Short mmCIF file of C-alpha atoms and ligand atoms in Angstrom, two decimals:
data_model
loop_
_atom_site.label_atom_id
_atom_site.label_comp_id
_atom_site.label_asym_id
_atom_site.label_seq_id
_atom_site.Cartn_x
_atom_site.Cartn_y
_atom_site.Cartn_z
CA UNK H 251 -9.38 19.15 -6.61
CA UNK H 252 -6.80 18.71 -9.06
CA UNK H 253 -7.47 17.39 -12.85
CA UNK H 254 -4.92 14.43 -12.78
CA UNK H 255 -6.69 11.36 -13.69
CA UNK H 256 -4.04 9.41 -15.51
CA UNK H 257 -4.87 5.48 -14.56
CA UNK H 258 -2.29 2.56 -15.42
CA UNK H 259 -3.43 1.35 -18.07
CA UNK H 260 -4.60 -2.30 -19.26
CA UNK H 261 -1.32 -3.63 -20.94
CA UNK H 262 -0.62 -6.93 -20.65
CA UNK H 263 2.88 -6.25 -22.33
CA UNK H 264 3.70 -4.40 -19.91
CA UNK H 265 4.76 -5.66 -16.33
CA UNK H 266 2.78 -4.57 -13.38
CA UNK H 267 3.52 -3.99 -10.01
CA UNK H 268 0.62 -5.27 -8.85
CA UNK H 269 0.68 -8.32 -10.96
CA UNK H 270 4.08 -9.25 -10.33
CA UNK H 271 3.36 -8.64 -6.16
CA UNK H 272 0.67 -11.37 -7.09
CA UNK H 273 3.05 -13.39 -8.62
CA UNK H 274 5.69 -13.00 -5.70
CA UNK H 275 2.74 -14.62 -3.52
CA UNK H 276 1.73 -17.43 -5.37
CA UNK H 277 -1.24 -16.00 -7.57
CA UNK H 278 -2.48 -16.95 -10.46
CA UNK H 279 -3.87 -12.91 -11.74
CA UNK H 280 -0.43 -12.57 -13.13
CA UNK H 281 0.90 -12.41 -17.08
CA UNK H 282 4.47 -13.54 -18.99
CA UNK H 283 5.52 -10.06 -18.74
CA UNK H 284 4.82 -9.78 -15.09
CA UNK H 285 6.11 -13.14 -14.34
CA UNK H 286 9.47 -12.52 -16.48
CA UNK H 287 9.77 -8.97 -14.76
CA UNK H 288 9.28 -11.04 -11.35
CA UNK H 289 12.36 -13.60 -12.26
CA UNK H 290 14.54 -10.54 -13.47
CA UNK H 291 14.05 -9.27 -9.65
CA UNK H 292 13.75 -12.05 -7.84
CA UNK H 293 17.22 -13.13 -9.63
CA UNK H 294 18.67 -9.66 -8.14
CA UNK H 295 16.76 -9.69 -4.50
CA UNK H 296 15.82 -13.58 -4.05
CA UNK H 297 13.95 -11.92 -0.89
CA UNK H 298 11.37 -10.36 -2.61
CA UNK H 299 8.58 -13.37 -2.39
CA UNK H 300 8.98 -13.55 1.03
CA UNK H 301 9.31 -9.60 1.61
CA UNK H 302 6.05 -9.72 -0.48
CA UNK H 303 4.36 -12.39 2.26
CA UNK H 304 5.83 -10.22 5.63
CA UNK H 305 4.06 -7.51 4.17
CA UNK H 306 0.34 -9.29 4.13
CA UNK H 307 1.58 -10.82 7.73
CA UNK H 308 2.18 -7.29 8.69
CA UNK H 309 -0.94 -6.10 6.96
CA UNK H 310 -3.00 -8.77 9.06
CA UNK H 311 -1.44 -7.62 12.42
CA UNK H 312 -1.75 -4.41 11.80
CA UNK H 313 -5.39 -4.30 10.79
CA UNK H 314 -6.45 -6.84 13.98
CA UNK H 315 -4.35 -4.47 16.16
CA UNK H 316 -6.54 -1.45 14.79
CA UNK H 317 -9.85 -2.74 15.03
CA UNK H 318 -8.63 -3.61 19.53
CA UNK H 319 -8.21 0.20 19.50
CA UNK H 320 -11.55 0.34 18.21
CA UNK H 321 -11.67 0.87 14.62
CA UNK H 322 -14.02 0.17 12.48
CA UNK H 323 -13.60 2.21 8.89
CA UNK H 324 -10.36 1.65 6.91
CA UNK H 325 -9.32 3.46 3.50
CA UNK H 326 -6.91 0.76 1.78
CA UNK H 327 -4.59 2.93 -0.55
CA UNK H 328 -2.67 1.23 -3.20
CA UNK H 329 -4.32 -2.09 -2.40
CA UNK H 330 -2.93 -4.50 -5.34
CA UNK H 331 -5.08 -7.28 -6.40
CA UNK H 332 -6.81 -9.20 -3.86
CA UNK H 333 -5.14 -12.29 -2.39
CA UNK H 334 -5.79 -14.49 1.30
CA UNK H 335 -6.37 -12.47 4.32
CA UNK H 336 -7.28 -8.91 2.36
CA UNK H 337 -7.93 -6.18 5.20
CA UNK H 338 -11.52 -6.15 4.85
CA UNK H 339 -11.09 -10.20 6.26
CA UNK H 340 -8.72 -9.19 8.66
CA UNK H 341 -11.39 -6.54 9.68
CA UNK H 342 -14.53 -8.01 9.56
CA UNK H 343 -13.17 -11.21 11.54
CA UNK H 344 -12.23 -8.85 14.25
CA UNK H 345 -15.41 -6.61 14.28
CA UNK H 346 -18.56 -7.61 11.26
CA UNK H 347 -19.58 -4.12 11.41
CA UNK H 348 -16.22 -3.31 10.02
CA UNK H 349 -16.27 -1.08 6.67
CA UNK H 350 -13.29 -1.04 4.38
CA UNK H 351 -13.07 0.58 1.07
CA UNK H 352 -10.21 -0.62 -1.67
CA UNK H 353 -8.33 2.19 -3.53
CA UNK H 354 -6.00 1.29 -6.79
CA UNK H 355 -5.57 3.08 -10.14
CA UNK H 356 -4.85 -0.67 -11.95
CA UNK H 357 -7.99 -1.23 -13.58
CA UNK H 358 -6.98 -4.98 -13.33
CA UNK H 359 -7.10 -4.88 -9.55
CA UNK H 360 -10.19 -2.38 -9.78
CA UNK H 361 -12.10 -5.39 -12.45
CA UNK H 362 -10.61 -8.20 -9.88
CA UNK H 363 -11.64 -6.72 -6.28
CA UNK H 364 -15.31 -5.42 -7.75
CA UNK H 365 -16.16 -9.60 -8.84
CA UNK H 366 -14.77 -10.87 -5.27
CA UNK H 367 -16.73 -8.10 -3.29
CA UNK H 368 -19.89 -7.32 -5.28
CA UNK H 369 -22.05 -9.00 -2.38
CA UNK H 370 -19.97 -7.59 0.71
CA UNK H 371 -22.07 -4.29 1.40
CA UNK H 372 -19.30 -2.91 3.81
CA UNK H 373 -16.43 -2.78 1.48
CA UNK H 374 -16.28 -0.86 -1.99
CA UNK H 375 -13.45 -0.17 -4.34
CA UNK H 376 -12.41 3.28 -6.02
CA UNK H 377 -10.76 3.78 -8.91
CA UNK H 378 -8.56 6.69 -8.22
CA UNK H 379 -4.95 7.87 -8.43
CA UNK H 380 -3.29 8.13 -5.06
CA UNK H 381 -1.80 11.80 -5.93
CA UNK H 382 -5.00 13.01 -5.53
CA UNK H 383 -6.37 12.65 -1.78
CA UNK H 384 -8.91 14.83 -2.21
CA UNK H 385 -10.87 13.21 -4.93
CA UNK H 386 -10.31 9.51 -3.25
CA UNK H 387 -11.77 11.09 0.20
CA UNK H 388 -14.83 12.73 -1.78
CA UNK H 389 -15.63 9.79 -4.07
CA UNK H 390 -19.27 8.55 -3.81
CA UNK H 391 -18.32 5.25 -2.89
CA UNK H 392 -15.79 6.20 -0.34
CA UNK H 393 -18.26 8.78 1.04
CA UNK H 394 -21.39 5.95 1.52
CA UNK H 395 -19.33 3.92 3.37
CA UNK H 396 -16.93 6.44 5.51
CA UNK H 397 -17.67 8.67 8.00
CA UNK H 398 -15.02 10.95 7.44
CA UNK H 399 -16.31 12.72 11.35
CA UNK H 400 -15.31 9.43 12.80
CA UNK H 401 -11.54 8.05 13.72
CA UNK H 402 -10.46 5.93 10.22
CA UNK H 403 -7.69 3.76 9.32
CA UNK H 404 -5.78 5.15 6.07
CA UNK H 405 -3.79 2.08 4.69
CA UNK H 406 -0.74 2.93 2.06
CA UNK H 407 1.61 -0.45 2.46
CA UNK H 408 4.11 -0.86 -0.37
CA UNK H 409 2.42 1.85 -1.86
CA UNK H 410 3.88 5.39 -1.94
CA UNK H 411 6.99 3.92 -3.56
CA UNK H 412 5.28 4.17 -6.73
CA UNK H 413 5.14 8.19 -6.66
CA UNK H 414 9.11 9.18 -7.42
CA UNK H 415 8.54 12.61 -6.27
CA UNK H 416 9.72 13.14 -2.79
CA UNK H 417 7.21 16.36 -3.10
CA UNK H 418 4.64 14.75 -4.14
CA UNK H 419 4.74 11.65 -1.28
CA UNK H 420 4.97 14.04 1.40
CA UNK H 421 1.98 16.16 -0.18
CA UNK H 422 -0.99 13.26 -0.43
CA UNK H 423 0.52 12.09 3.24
CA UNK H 424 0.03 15.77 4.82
CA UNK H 425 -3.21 15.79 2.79
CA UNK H 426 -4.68 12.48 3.91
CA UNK H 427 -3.58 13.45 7.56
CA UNK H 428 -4.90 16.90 7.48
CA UNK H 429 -8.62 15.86 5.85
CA UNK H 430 -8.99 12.61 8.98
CA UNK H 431 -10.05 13.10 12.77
CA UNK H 432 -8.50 13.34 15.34
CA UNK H 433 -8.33 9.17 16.50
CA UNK H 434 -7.73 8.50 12.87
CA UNK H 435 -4.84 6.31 12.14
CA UNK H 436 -2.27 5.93 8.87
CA UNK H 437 -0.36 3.15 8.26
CA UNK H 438 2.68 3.65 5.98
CA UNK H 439 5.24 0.67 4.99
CA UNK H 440 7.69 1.32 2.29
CA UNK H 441 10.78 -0.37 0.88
CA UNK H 442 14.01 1.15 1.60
CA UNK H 443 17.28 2.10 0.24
CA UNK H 444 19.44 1.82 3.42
CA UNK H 445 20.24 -1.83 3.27
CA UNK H 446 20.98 -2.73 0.08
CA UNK H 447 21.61 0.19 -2.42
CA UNK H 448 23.25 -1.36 -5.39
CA UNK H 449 20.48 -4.04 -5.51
CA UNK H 450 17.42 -1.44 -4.91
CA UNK H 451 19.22 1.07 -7.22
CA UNK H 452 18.40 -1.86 -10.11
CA UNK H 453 15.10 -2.40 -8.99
CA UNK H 454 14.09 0.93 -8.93
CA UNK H 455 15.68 1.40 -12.40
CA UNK H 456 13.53 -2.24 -13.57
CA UNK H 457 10.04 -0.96 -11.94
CA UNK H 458 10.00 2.53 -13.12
CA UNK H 459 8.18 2.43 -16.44
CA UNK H 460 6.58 5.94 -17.21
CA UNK H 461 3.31 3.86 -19.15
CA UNK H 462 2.55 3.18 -15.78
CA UNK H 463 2.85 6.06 -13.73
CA UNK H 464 2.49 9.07 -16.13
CA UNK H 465 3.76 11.73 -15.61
CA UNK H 466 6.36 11.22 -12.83
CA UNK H 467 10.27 11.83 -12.89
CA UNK H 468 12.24 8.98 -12.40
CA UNK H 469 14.61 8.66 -9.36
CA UNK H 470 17.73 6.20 -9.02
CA UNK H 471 16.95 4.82 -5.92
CA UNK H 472 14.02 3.83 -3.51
CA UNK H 473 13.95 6.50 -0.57
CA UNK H 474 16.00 5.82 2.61
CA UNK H 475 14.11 5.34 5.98
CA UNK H 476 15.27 8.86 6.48
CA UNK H 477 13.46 10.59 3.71
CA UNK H 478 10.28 8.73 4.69
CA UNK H 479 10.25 9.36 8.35
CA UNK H 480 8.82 12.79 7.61
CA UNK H 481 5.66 11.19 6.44
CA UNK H 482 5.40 10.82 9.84
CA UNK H 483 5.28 14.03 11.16
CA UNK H 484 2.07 14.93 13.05
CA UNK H 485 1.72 11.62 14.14
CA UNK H 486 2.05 9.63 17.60
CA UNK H 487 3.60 6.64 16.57
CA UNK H 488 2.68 3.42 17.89
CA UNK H 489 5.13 1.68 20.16
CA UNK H 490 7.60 0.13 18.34
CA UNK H 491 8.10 2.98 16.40
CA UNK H 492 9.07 2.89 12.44
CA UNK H 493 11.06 -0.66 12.35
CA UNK H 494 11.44 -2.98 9.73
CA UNK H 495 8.36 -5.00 8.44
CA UNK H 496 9.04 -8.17 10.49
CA UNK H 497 9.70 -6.22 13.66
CA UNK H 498 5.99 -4.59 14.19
CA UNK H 499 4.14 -6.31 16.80
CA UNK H 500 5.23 -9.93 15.85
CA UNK H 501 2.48 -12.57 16.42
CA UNK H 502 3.46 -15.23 18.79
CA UNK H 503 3.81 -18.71 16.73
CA UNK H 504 4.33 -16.55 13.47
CA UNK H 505 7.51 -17.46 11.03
CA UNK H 506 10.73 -15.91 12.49
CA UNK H 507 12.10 -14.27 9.94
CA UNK H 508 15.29 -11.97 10.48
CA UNK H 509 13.83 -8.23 10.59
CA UNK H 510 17.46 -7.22 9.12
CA UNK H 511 16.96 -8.76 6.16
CA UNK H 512 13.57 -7.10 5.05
CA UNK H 513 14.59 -4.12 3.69
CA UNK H 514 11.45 -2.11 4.59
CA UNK H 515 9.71 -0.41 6.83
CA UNK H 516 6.62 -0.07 8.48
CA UNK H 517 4.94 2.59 11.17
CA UNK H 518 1.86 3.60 12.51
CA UNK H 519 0.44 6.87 13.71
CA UNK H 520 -2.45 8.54 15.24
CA UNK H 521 -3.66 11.44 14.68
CA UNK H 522 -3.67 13.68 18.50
C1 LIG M 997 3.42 -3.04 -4.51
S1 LIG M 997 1.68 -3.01 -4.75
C2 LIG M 997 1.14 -3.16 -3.07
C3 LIG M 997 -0.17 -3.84 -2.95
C4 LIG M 997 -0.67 -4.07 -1.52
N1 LIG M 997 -0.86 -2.83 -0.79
C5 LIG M 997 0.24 -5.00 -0.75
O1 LIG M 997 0.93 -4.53 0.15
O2 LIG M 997 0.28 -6.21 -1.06
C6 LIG M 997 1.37 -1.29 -5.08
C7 LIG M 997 -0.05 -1.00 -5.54
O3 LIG M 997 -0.19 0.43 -5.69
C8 LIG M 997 -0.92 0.71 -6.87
N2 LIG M 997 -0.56 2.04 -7.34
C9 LIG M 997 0.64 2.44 -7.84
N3 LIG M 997 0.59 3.74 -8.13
C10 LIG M 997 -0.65 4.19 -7.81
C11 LIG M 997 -1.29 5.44 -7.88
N4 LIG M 997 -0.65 6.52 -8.35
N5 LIG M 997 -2.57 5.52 -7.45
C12 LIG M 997 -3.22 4.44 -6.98
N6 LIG M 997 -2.67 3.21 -6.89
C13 LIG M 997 -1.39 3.10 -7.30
C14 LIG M 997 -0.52 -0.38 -7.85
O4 LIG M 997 -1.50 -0.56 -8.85
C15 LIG M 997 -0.41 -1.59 -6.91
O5 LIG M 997 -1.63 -2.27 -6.82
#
């Protein structure tokens, strides 16, 4: 297990991603510096509120389409603060019996999800650094709730973006895969490069603040779909394959948005 333990910290100086993602959807969990960091992107990538909502849309189909393949433990990694339709919702409308525990190193989102789900005895949240797989699949409160024998849903949307490292990424996604089932599932969405590159160049530049993630290098852009396919590997994908947010399994009657202009992507994989 390794020793790194180095949580964001509680600056409210300081923008954070998870505040400002609140921000892009309308929350009120959010302070000046978060909201003026959200302007200074939105004024670069107006998309970004409504890249922010396709990801909960895609969170919600995703987790639905999960529990109809029978799922009923899911490890949400990265989860941000808690807003409408959080996957333990999603879950538990499907299937009640449905158990769902939160992972986040932001002890803002930590503070926030512990008050909304202190009476929910199916859901817990862990306080743990993403980097390190092995502690978040070995924590107590992870460990009470999840069966680690039985198939499980490892959630890490709009998440891994946050580790630079290319190393790194591809080390807590063998990891995760290696330590689930066979039947397990991971879910992986990330924001790309391939699009837009001058615009996510600056936004990688604006969101990389080493207060928040100790410890990491910085890189100039966000990875290309083709550096995260290999997160991948190991998996059978779920038809359609790794598309753009918008494109996954679409609800009927949901907003049509134009996949093309959502610049990232989402797949899903089981583990054989
Ligand atoms: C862009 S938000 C995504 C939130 C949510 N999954 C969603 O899609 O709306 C990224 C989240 O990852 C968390 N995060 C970033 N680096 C992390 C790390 N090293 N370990 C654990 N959580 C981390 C942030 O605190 C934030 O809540």
């Amino acid at each position: 297990m390794s020793k790194r333990r180095d949580f964001a910290g509680f600056h409210t100086r300081t923008p954070n991603e998870a505040r400002v993602v609140d921000y892009f959807l309308g929350g009120k969990d959010n302070f000046a510096a978060d909201r003026k960091a959200a302007e200074q992107a939105v004024a670069l990538a107006p998309e970004l509120p409504m890249m922010a909502l396709e990801s909960r849309r895609f969170l919600g189909r995703v987790v639905r389409f999960l529990a109809g393949e029978g799922i009923r433990q899911f490890v949400d990694i990265g989860c941000g603060l808690p807003t409408q339709n959080n996957a333990h919702e999603v879950a538990q409308a499907a299937a009640p019996e449905s158990r769902v525990v939160y992972v986040d190193f932001d002890p803002v989102v930590v503070t926030h999800a512990r008050a909304i789900l202190a009476d929910d005895v199916r859901t817990s949240v862990v306080q743990a650094d993403m980097r390190d797989p092995d502690l978040i699949l070995g924590h107590p409160d992870l460990v009470r709730l999840i069966d680690l024998k039985r198939p499980v849903a490892i959630l890490l949307i709009s998440a891994l973006q946050a580790i630079p490292e290319d190393e790194v990424a591809l080390d807590v996604t063998t990891r995760l895969r290696e330590r689930i089932c066979p039947g397990s599932w991971m879910v992986i969405s990330h924001p790309v490069s391939d699009s837009r590159p001058d615009v996510t160049e600056q936004l990688a530049t604006m969101f990389q603040d080493e207060k928040i993630v100790k410890g990491t290098r910085r890189r100039d852009n966000l990875r290309s779909q083709a550096e995260i396919e290999p997160y991948f590997d190991g998996l059978e994908l779920a038809d359609p394959g790794i598309v753009r947010t918008p494109a996954w399994r679409p609800d009927r009657g949901e907003p049509r948005v134009d996949p093309e202009t959502v610049w990232s992507i989402v797949g899903v994989g089981r583990k054989p």
